[in-house]
PDB file of C-alpha atoms in Angstrom:
ATOM      1  CA  MET A 506      -4.528  21.796  33.252  1.00  0.00           C
ATOM      2  CA  ALA A 507      -5.121  25.138  31.132  1.00  0.00           C
ATOM      3  CA  ASN A 508      -6.154  24.786  27.508  1.00  0.00           C
ATOM      4  CA  SER A 509      -3.957  25.369  24.287  1.00  0.00           C
ATOM      5  CA  ILE A 510      -0.550  25.750  25.945  1.00  0.00           C
ATOM      6  CA  ARG A 511       1.869  25.556  23.457  1.00  0.00           C
ATOM      7  CA  ILE A 512       5.070  23.688  24.448  1.00  0.00           C
ATOM      8  CA  ALA A 513       8.338  22.861  22.343  1.00  0.00           C
ATOM      9  CA  ALA A 514      10.917  20.290  22.382  1.00  0.00           C
ATOM     10  CA  ALA A 515      14.420  20.914  21.049  1.00  0.00           C
ATOM     11  CA  GLN A 516      16.808  18.245  19.459  1.00  0.00           C
ATOM     12  CA  MET A 517      20.723  19.315  18.993  1.00  0.00           C
ATOM     13  CA  THR A 518      23.926  17.854  18.801  1.00  0.00           C
ATOM     14  CA  SER A 519      25.899  19.237  21.524  1.00  0.00           C
ATOM     15  CA  VAL A 520      29.526  19.583  21.153  1.00  0.00           C
ATOM     16  CA  ASN A 521      32.515  20.221  23.505  1.00  0.00           C
ATOM     17  CA  ASP A 522      32.259  23.942  23.451  1.00  0.00           C
ATOM     18  CA  LEU A 523      30.034  25.833  26.021  1.00  0.00           C
ATOM     19  CA  SER A 524      29.827  29.011  23.814  1.00  0.00           C
ATOM     20  CA  ALA A 525      28.495  27.063  20.930  1.00  0.00           C
ATOM     21  CA  ASN A 526      26.076  25.265  22.657  1.00  0.00           C
ATOM     22  CA  PHE A 527      24.764  28.050  23.983  1.00  0.00           C
ATOM     23  CA  THR A 528      24.569  29.899  20.597  1.00  0.00           C
ATOM     24  CA  THR A 529      22.542  26.787  19.302  1.00  0.00           C
ATOM     25  CA  CYS A 530      20.488  26.870  22.421  1.00  0.00           C
ATOM     26  CA  SER A 531      19.827  30.678  22.299  1.00  0.00           C
ATOM     27  CA  ARG A 532      18.614  30.610  18.721  1.00  0.00           C
ATOM     28  CA  LEU A 533      16.369  27.547  19.545  1.00  0.00           C
ATOM     29  CA  VAL A 534      14.852  29.481  22.233  1.00  0.00           C
ATOM     30  CA  LYS A 535      14.164  32.593  19.875  1.00  0.00           C
ATOM     31  CA  GLU A 536      12.715  30.496  17.161  1.00  0.00           C
ATOM     32  CA  ALA A 537      10.163  28.541  19.908  1.00  0.00           C
ATOM     33  CA  VAL A 538       9.321  32.057  21.148  1.00  0.00           C
ATOM     34  CA  ALA A 539       8.586  33.397  18.082  1.00  0.00           C
ATOM     35  CA  ALA A 540       6.221  30.139  17.371  1.00  0.00           C
ATOM     36  CA  GLY A 541       4.481  31.036  20.704  1.00  0.00           C
ATOM     37  CA  ALA A 542       5.959  28.089  22.847  1.00  0.00           C
ATOM     38  CA  LYS A 543       5.733  28.855  26.568  1.00  0.00           C
ATOM     39  CA  LEU A 544       7.882  26.010  27.475  1.00  0.00           C
ATOM     40  CA  LEU A 545      11.031  24.536  25.964  1.00  0.00           C
ATOM     41  CA  CYS A 546      12.588  21.263  26.571  1.00  0.00           C
ATOM     42  CA  PHE A 547      16.249  20.585  25.909  1.00  0.00           C
ATOM     43  CA  PRO A 548      17.844  17.478  26.076  1.00  0.00           C
ATOM     44  CA  GLU A 549      20.738  15.775  28.419  1.00  0.00           C
ATOM     45  CA  ASN A 550      23.834  17.423  27.965  1.00  0.00           C
ATOM     46  CA  PHE A 551      22.379  20.370  26.182  1.00  0.00           C
ATOM     47  CA  SER A 552      25.152  22.633  27.324  1.00  0.00           C
ATOM     48  CA  TYR A 553      28.350  20.344  27.039  1.00  0.00           C
ATOM     49  CA  VAL A 554      29.282  16.989  25.192  1.00  0.00           C
ATOM     50  CA  GLY A 555      32.890  16.090  26.237  1.00  0.00           C
ATOM     51  CA  ALA A 556      35.684  14.757  23.362  1.00  0.00           C
ATOM     52  CA  LYS A 557      36.260  11.916  25.793  1.00  0.00           C
ATOM     53  CA  THR A 558      34.884  10.002  29.149  1.00  0.00           C
ATOM     54  CA  GLY A 559      35.125  12.304  32.318  1.00  0.00           C
ATOM     55  CA  ASP A 560      35.910  15.585  30.006  1.00  0.00           C
ATOM     56  CA  SER A 561      32.785  16.760  31.678  1.00  0.00           C
ATOM     57  CA  LEU A 562      34.382  17.239  35.187  1.00  0.00           C
ATOM     58  CA  THR A 563      36.665  20.049  33.887  1.00  0.00           C
ATOM     59  CA  ILE A 564      33.536  21.963  33.134  1.00  0.00           C
ATOM     60  CA  ALA A 565      31.269  21.021  36.096  1.00  0.00           C
ATOM     61  CA  GLU A 566      30.102  24.083  38.050  1.00  0.00           C
ATOM     62  CA  SER A 567      27.464  24.801  40.691  1.00  0.00           C
ATOM     63  CA  LEU A 568      24.171  26.218  40.123  1.00  0.00           C
ATOM     64  CA  ASP A 569      24.697  29.638  40.861  1.00  0.00           C
ATOM     65  CA  GLY A 570      27.532  29.368  38.533  1.00  0.00           C
ATOM     66  CA  PRO A 571      28.207  31.318  35.366  1.00  0.00           C
ATOM     67  CA  ILE A 572      27.077  28.637  32.954  1.00  0.00           C
ATOM     68  CA  MET A 573      23.559  28.234  34.680  1.00  0.00           C
ATOM     69  CA  LYS A 574      23.532  32.232  35.233  1.00  0.00           C
ATOM     70  CA  LYS A 575      23.329  32.671  31.400  1.00  0.00           C
ATOM     71  CA  TYR A 576      20.604  30.153  30.864  1.00  0.00           C
ATOM     72  CA  CYS A 577      18.454  31.765  33.709  1.00  0.00           C
ATOM     73  CA  SER A 578      19.203  34.888  31.860  1.00  0.00           C
ATOM     74  CA  LEU A 579      18.261  33.368  28.539  1.00  0.00           C
ATOM     75  CA  ALA A 580      14.712  32.189  30.212  1.00  0.00           C
ATOM     76  CA  LYS A 581      14.005  35.697  31.723  1.00  0.00           C
ATOM     77  CA  ASP A 582      14.994  37.883  28.520  1.00  0.00           C
ATOM     78  CA  SER A 583      12.931  35.371  26.444  1.00  0.00           C
ATOM     79  CA  ASN A 584       9.791  35.112  28.899  1.00  0.00           C
ATOM     80  CA  ILE A 585       9.775  31.247  28.546  1.00  0.00           C
ATOM     81  CA  TRP A 586      10.231  28.448  30.940  1.00  0.00           C
ATOM     82  CA  LEU A 587      13.141  25.770  30.258  1.00  0.00           C
ATOM     83  CA  SER A 588      13.693  22.436  30.990  1.00  0.00           C
ATOM     84  CA  LEU A 589      17.735  21.853  30.836  1.00  0.00           C
ATOM     85  CA  GLY A 590      18.081  17.896  31.286  1.00  0.00           C
ATOM     86  CA  GLY A 591      21.442  16.751  32.170  1.00  0.00           C
ATOM     87  CA  PHE A 592      23.230  19.880  33.197  1.00  0.00           C
ATOM     88  CA  GLN A 593      26.962  19.126  34.180  1.00  0.00           C
ATOM     89  CA  GLU A 594      26.737  20.032  38.210  1.00  0.00           C
ATOM     90  CA  LYS A 595      29.675  19.628  40.462  1.00  0.00           C
ATOM     91  CA  GLY A 596      29.603  16.999  42.511  1.00  0.00           C
ATOM     92  CA  TYR A 597      30.866  16.147  46.155  1.00  0.00           C
ATOM     93  CA  ASP A 598      34.549  16.014  44.923  1.00  0.00           C
ATOM     94  CA  ASP A 599      36.587  16.793  42.016  1.00  0.00           C
ATOM     95  CA  SER A 600      36.146  13.552  40.941  1.00  0.00           C
ATOM     96  CA  HIS A 601      32.220  13.224  40.645  1.00  0.00           C
ATOM     97  CA  LEU A 602      29.907  15.477  39.010  1.00  0.00           C
ATOM     98  CA  ARG A 603      25.787  15.413  38.984  1.00  0.00           C
ATOM     99  CA  ASN A 604      23.526  14.738  36.087  1.00  0.00           C
ATOM    100  CA  THR A 605      21.123  17.559  36.809  1.00  0.00           C
ATOM    101  CA  HIS A 606      17.638  18.331  35.288  1.00  0.00           C
ATOM    102  CA  VAL A 607      17.002  22.000  35.958  1.00  0.00           C
ATOM    103  CA  LEU A 608      13.660  23.742  35.504  1.00  0.00           C
ATOM    104  CA  ILE A 609      13.707  27.648  35.063  1.00  0.00           C
ATOM    105  CA  ASP A 610      10.840  29.609  35.235  1.00  0.00           C
ATOM    106  CA  ASN A 611      10.028  32.690  32.808  1.00  0.00           C
ATOM    107  CA  SER A 612      11.358  35.135  35.452  1.00  0.00           C
ATOM    108  CA  GLY A 613      14.624  33.242  35.296  1.00  0.00           C
ATOM    109  CA  ASN A 614      14.130  31.477  38.559  1.00  0.00           C
ATOM    110  CA  ILE A 615      15.409  27.866  39.161  1.00  0.00           C
ATOM    111  CA  ARG A 616      12.313  26.198  40.359  1.00  0.00           C
ATOM    112  CA  SER A 617      13.324  22.757  40.707  1.00  0.00           C
ATOM    113  CA  THR A 618      16.186  20.350  40.454  1.00  0.00           C
ATOM    114  CA  TYR A 619      16.396  16.504  39.903  1.00  0.00           C
ATOM    115  CA  ARG A 620      19.629  14.695  40.210  1.00  0.00           C
ATOM    116  CA  LYS A 621      19.540  11.429  37.885  1.00  0.00           C
ATOM    117  CA  MET A 622      19.143   8.353  39.815  1.00  0.00           C
ATOM    118  CA  HIS A 623      19.769   5.641  37.560  1.00  0.00           C
ATOM    119  CA  LEU A 624      23.282   5.675  36.080  1.00  0.00           C
ATOM    120  CA  PHE A 625      24.160   4.372  32.576  1.00  0.00           C
ATOM    121  CA  ASP A 626      26.616   1.355  33.261  1.00  0.00           C
ATOM    122  CA  VAL A 627      26.198  -0.495  30.055  1.00  0.00           C
ATOM    123  CA  ASP A 628      27.793  -2.699  27.580  1.00  0.00           C
ATOM    124  CA  VAL A 629      26.093  -1.997  24.482  1.00  0.00           C
ATOM    125  CA  PRO A 630      25.932  -4.822  22.117  1.00  0.00           C
ATOM    126  CA  GLY A 631      28.211  -4.131  19.236  1.00  0.00           C
ATOM    127  CA  GLY A 632      29.213  -0.662  20.757  1.00  0.00           C
ATOM    128  CA  ALA A 633      30.834   1.208  23.280  1.00  0.00           C
ATOM    129  CA  VAL A 634      31.298   0.252  26.860  1.00  0.00           C
ATOM    130  CA  TYR A 635      29.652   3.206  29.288  1.00  0.00           C
ATOM    131  CA  LYS A 636      30.468   3.777  32.844  1.00  0.00           C
ATOM    132  CA  GLU A 637      28.558   6.929  34.180  1.00  0.00           C
ATOM    133  CA  SER A 638      28.852   5.929  37.704  1.00  0.00           C
ATOM    134  CA  SER A 639      32.738   6.271  37.449  1.00  0.00           C
ATOM    135  CA  PHE A 640      32.316   9.893  37.547  1.00  0.00           C
ATOM    136  CA  THR A 641      28.822  10.698  38.377  1.00  0.00           C
ATOM    137  CA  GLU A 642      27.232  11.018  41.738  1.00  0.00           C
ATOM    138  CA  ALA A 643      23.564   9.140  41.676  1.00  0.00           C
ATOM    139  CA  GLY A 644      20.576  11.479  43.034  1.00  0.00           C
ATOM    140  CA  ARG A 645      18.230   9.926  45.535  1.00  0.00           C
ATOM    141  CA  ASP A 646      15.165  12.149  45.708  1.00  0.00           C
ATOM    142  CA  ILE A 647      11.897  12.006  43.236  1.00  0.00           C
ATOM    143  CA  VAL A 648      10.454  15.637  42.175  1.00  0.00           C
ATOM    144  CA  THR A 649       8.018  16.928  40.867  1.00  0.00           C
ATOM    145  CA  ALA A 650       7.290  20.666  40.286  1.00  0.00           C
ATOM    146  CA  ASP A 651       3.879  22.730  39.753  1.00  0.00           C
ATOM    147  CA  SER A 652       4.174  24.992  36.528  1.00  0.00           C
ATOM    148  CA  PRO A 653       1.187  26.664  34.281  1.00  0.00           C
ATOM    149  CA  PHE A 654       1.737  23.289  32.055  1.00  0.00           C
ATOM    150  CA  GLY A 655       0.759  20.881  34.864  1.00  0.00           C
ATOM    151  CA  ARG A 656       2.483  19.027  37.588  1.00  0.00           C
ATOM    152  CA  LEU A 657       6.083  18.125  36.123  1.00  0.00           C
ATOM    153  CA  GLY A 658       7.739  15.135  36.552  1.00  0.00           C
ATOM    154  CA  LEU A 659      11.552  15.366  36.053  1.00  0.00           C
ATOM    155  CA  THR A 660      13.707  12.529  35.010  1.00  0.00           C
ATOM    156  CA  VAL A 661      16.833  12.085  32.554  1.00  0.00           C
ATOM    157  CA  CYS A 662      17.541   9.637  29.952  1.00  0.00           C
ATOM    158  CA  TYR A 663      18.260   5.981  31.361  1.00  0.00           C
ATOM    159  CA  ASP A 664      15.767   6.623  33.967  1.00  0.00           C
ATOM    160  CA  LEU A 665      13.402   5.609  31.292  1.00  0.00           C
ATOM    161  CA  ARG A 666      14.091   2.046  31.956  1.00  0.00           C
ATOM    162  CA  PHE A 667      12.808   2.038  35.298  1.00  0.00           C
ATOM    163  CA  PRO A 668       8.900   2.290  35.386  1.00  0.00           C
ATOM    164  CA  GLU A 669       8.628   2.285  38.905  1.00  0.00           C
ATOM    165  CA  LEU A 670      10.133   5.824  39.236  1.00  0.00           C
ATOM    166  CA  TYR A 671       7.455   6.902  36.552  1.00  0.00           C
ATOM    167  CA  GLN A 672       4.636   5.171  38.560  1.00  0.00           C
ATOM    168  CA  ARG A 673       5.827   6.757  41.660  1.00  0.00           C
ATOM    169  CA  LEU A 674       5.754  10.504  39.980  1.00  0.00           C
ATOM    170  CA  ARG A 675       2.423   9.926  38.885  1.00  0.00           C
ATOM    171  CA  PHE A 676       0.781   7.846  41.436  1.00  0.00           C
ATOM    172  CA  ASP A 677       2.632   9.274  44.503  1.00  0.00           C
ATOM    173  CA  HIS A 678       3.358  12.811  43.424  1.00  0.00           C
ATOM    174  CA  GLY A 679       0.606  13.690  40.949  1.00  0.00           C
ATOM    175  CA  ALA A 680       2.949  14.273  37.902  1.00  0.00           C
ATOM    176  CA  GLU A 681       0.759  14.738  34.701  1.00  0.00           C
ATOM    177  CA  VAL A 682       3.638  15.742  32.476  1.00  0.00           C
ATOM    178  CA  LEU A 683       6.881  13.628  32.325  1.00  0.00           C
ATOM    179  CA  LEU A 684       9.810  15.065  30.870  1.00  0.00           C
ATOM    180  CA  VAL A 685      12.598  12.716  29.639  1.00  0.00           C
ATOM    181  CA  PRO A 686      15.732  14.877  28.378  1.00  0.00           C
ATOM    182  CA  ALA A 687      17.871  11.995  26.857  1.00  0.00           C
ATOM    183  CA  ALA A 688      21.040  11.359  25.210  1.00  0.00           C
ATOM    184  CA  PHE A 689      19.925   7.702  23.952  1.00  0.00           C
ATOM    185  CA  THR A 690      23.010   5.694  22.115  1.00  0.00           C
ATOM    186  CA  LYS A 691      21.794   5.032  18.416  1.00  0.00           C
ATOM    187  CA  VAL A 692      21.947   1.205  18.917  1.00  0.00           C
ATOM    188  CA  THR A 693      19.693   1.387  22.137  1.00  0.00           C
ATOM    189  CA  GLY A 694      17.680   4.234  20.747  1.00  0.00           C
ATOM    190  CA  GLU A 695      16.679   2.332  17.563  1.00  0.00           C
ATOM    191  CA  ALA A 696      15.699  -0.754  19.331  1.00  0.00           C
ATOM    192  CA  HIS A 697      13.839   0.827  22.614  1.00  0.00           C
ATOM    193  CA  TRP A 698      13.617   4.693  22.474  1.00  0.00           C
ATOM    194  CA  GLU A 699       9.963   4.844  21.096  1.00  0.00           C
ATOM    195  CA  ILE A 700       8.369   2.201  22.769  1.00  0.00           C
ATOM    196  CA  LEU A 701       9.602   2.913  25.897  1.00  0.00           C
ATOM    197  CA  LEU A 702       8.373   6.462  26.235  1.00  0.00           C
ATOM    198  CA  ARG A 703       5.069   5.466  24.751  1.00  0.00           C
ATOM    199  CA  ALA A 704       4.802   2.850  27.362  1.00  0.00           C
ATOM    200  CA  ARG A 705       5.651   5.183  29.920  1.00  0.00           C
ATOM    201  CA  ALA A 706       2.891   7.456  28.681  1.00  0.00           C
ATOM    202  CA  ILE A 707       0.061   4.861  28.720  1.00  0.00           C
ATOM    203  CA  GLU A 708       0.755   3.142  31.854  1.00  0.00           C
ATOM    204  CA  THR A 709       0.607   6.662  33.740  1.00  0.00           C
ATOM    205  CA  GLN A 710      -1.741   8.362  31.544  1.00  0.00           C
ATOM    206  CA  CYS A 711       0.542  11.173  31.324  1.00  0.00           C
ATOM    207  CA  TYR A 712       2.012  13.380  28.463  1.00  0.00           C
ATOM    208  CA  VAL A 713       5.594  12.463  27.901  1.00  0.00           C
ATOM    209  CA  ILE A 714       8.268  15.200  26.490  1.00  0.00           C
ATOM    210  CA  ALA A 715      11.140  13.517  25.244  1.00  0.00           C
ATOM    211  CA  ALA A 716      13.917  16.154  23.871  1.00  0.00           C
ATOM    212  CA  ALA A 717      16.909  14.272  22.461  1.00  0.00           C
ATOM    213  CA  GLN A 718      20.555  14.755  21.421  1.00  0.00           C
ATOM    214  CA  GLY A 719      20.911  13.368  17.875  1.00  0.00           C
ATOM    215  CA  GLY A 720      23.948  12.936  15.560  1.00  0.00           C
ATOM    216  CA  LYS A 721      27.682  12.867  15.967  1.00  0.00           C
ATOM    217  CA  HIS A 722      29.399  14.437  18.904  1.00  0.00           C
ATOM    218  CA  SER A 723      33.050  15.552  19.271  1.00  0.00           C
ATOM    219  CA  ASP A 724      33.866  12.244  20.731  1.00  0.00           C
ATOM    220  CA  GLY A 725      32.276  10.109  17.854  1.00  0.00           C
ATOM    221  CA  ARG A 726      29.688   8.878  19.683  1.00  0.00           C
ATOM    222  CA  GLU A 727      26.600   9.168  17.877  1.00  0.00           C
ATOM    223  CA  SER A 728      23.096  10.030  19.763  1.00  0.00           C
ATOM    224  CA  TYR A 729      19.813   8.590  18.324  1.00  0.00           C
ATOM    225  CA  GLY A 730      17.913  11.462  17.900  1.00  0.00           C
ATOM    226  CA  ASP A 731      14.103  11.381  17.425  1.00  0.00           C
ATOM    227  CA  THR A 732      12.518  13.769  19.966  1.00  0.00           C
ATOM    228  CA  LEU A 733       8.982  12.958  20.826  1.00  0.00           C
ATOM    229  CA  ILE A 734       5.964  14.394  22.290  1.00  0.00           C
ATOM    230  CA  ILE A 735       3.183  11.431  23.530  1.00  0.00           C
ATOM    231  CA  ASP A 736      -0.215  11.997  24.713  1.00  0.00           C
ATOM    232  CA  PRO A 737      -1.786   9.866  27.653  1.00  0.00           C
ATOM    233  CA  TRP A 738      -3.264   7.343  24.883  1.00  0.00           C
ATOM    234  CA  GLY A 739       0.528   6.654  23.689  1.00  0.00           C
ATOM    235  CA  THR A 740      -0.019   8.809  20.436  1.00  0.00           C
ATOM    236  CA  VAL A 741       2.906  10.641  19.096  1.00  0.00           C
ATOM    237  CA  ILE A 742       1.950  14.271  18.732  1.00  0.00           C
ATOM    238  CA  GLY A 743       5.047  15.742  17.999  1.00  0.00           C
ATOM    239  CA  ARG A 744       8.498  14.291  16.514  1.00  0.00           C
ATOM    240  CA  TYR A 745      11.595  15.442  14.990  1.00  0.00           C
ATOM    241  CA  ARG A 746      14.046  12.881  14.016  1.00  0.00           C
ATOM    242  CA  THR A 747      17.149  14.104  12.636  1.00  0.00           C
ATOM    243  CA  GLY A 748      19.357  17.041  12.956  1.00  0.00           C
ATOM    244  CA  PHE A 749      19.073  19.779  15.500  1.00  0.00           C
ATOM    245  CA  ASP A 750      15.804  21.835  15.794  1.00  0.00           C
ATOM    246  CA  TRP A 751      12.753  22.335  17.714  1.00  0.00           C
ATOM    247  CA  HIS A 752       9.507  21.120  17.421  1.00  0.00           C
ATOM    248  CA  CYS A 753       6.524  22.617  18.729  1.00  0.00           C
ATOM    249  CA  CYS A 754       3.148  21.009  19.883  1.00  0.00           C
ATOM    250  CA  CYS A 755       0.051  22.366  21.098  1.00  0.00           C
ATOM    251  CA  GLY A 756      -1.219  20.819  24.212  1.00  0.00           C
ATOM    252  CA  TYR A 757      -3.548  20.145  26.828  1.00  0.00           C
TER     253      TYR A 757
END
């Protein structure tokens, strides 16, 4: 990989307002560019978090729709690569969407897409019951993409609990940097977030960039936050714990 490439990971608290979230993302892009970042990674559900389960179906659209076109223009106008984890892509029918990680280059072109394979169907101890599969179509394909930052392995959130995916990204597909945009719950994040990310870095000898949702959303759900950048030794080299902001890290 090239030397002294600066990358950034953003943390935000998305709400049920597409325009407000785009404004936040635009500000974070501007600040990251000013700091010299060439890649900015956003968390899962960066563009929208509904007020109740299934709300995302009402705003889901194709990758050539107006929402994604705005983010492509943002990347092009800012001359920066964007990792957009967890976009609500329209599914095979009106009752389903795809939780899609979209990678955009600095010319505003979509370079790769990954549909989340492992869906969050969990009864959180002492918390809510989640059934992502009730409205989300699971992906099937493992995805890597070549970039100026090395070969990127694309994943989303709950995938983190399935180490075989990361083993295959690294050893079958040659990934050097693993992207893990997420919206971990507060309970599960406190218990497992950092240790799982560090484990994925160590066992694959890859860099891990984990942009996270943090704080309380429109639906009252609280995301854990703690955006992390981790090196192949498992050392945390970049961290942002609370609020919404970006964190830059010189790498590679």
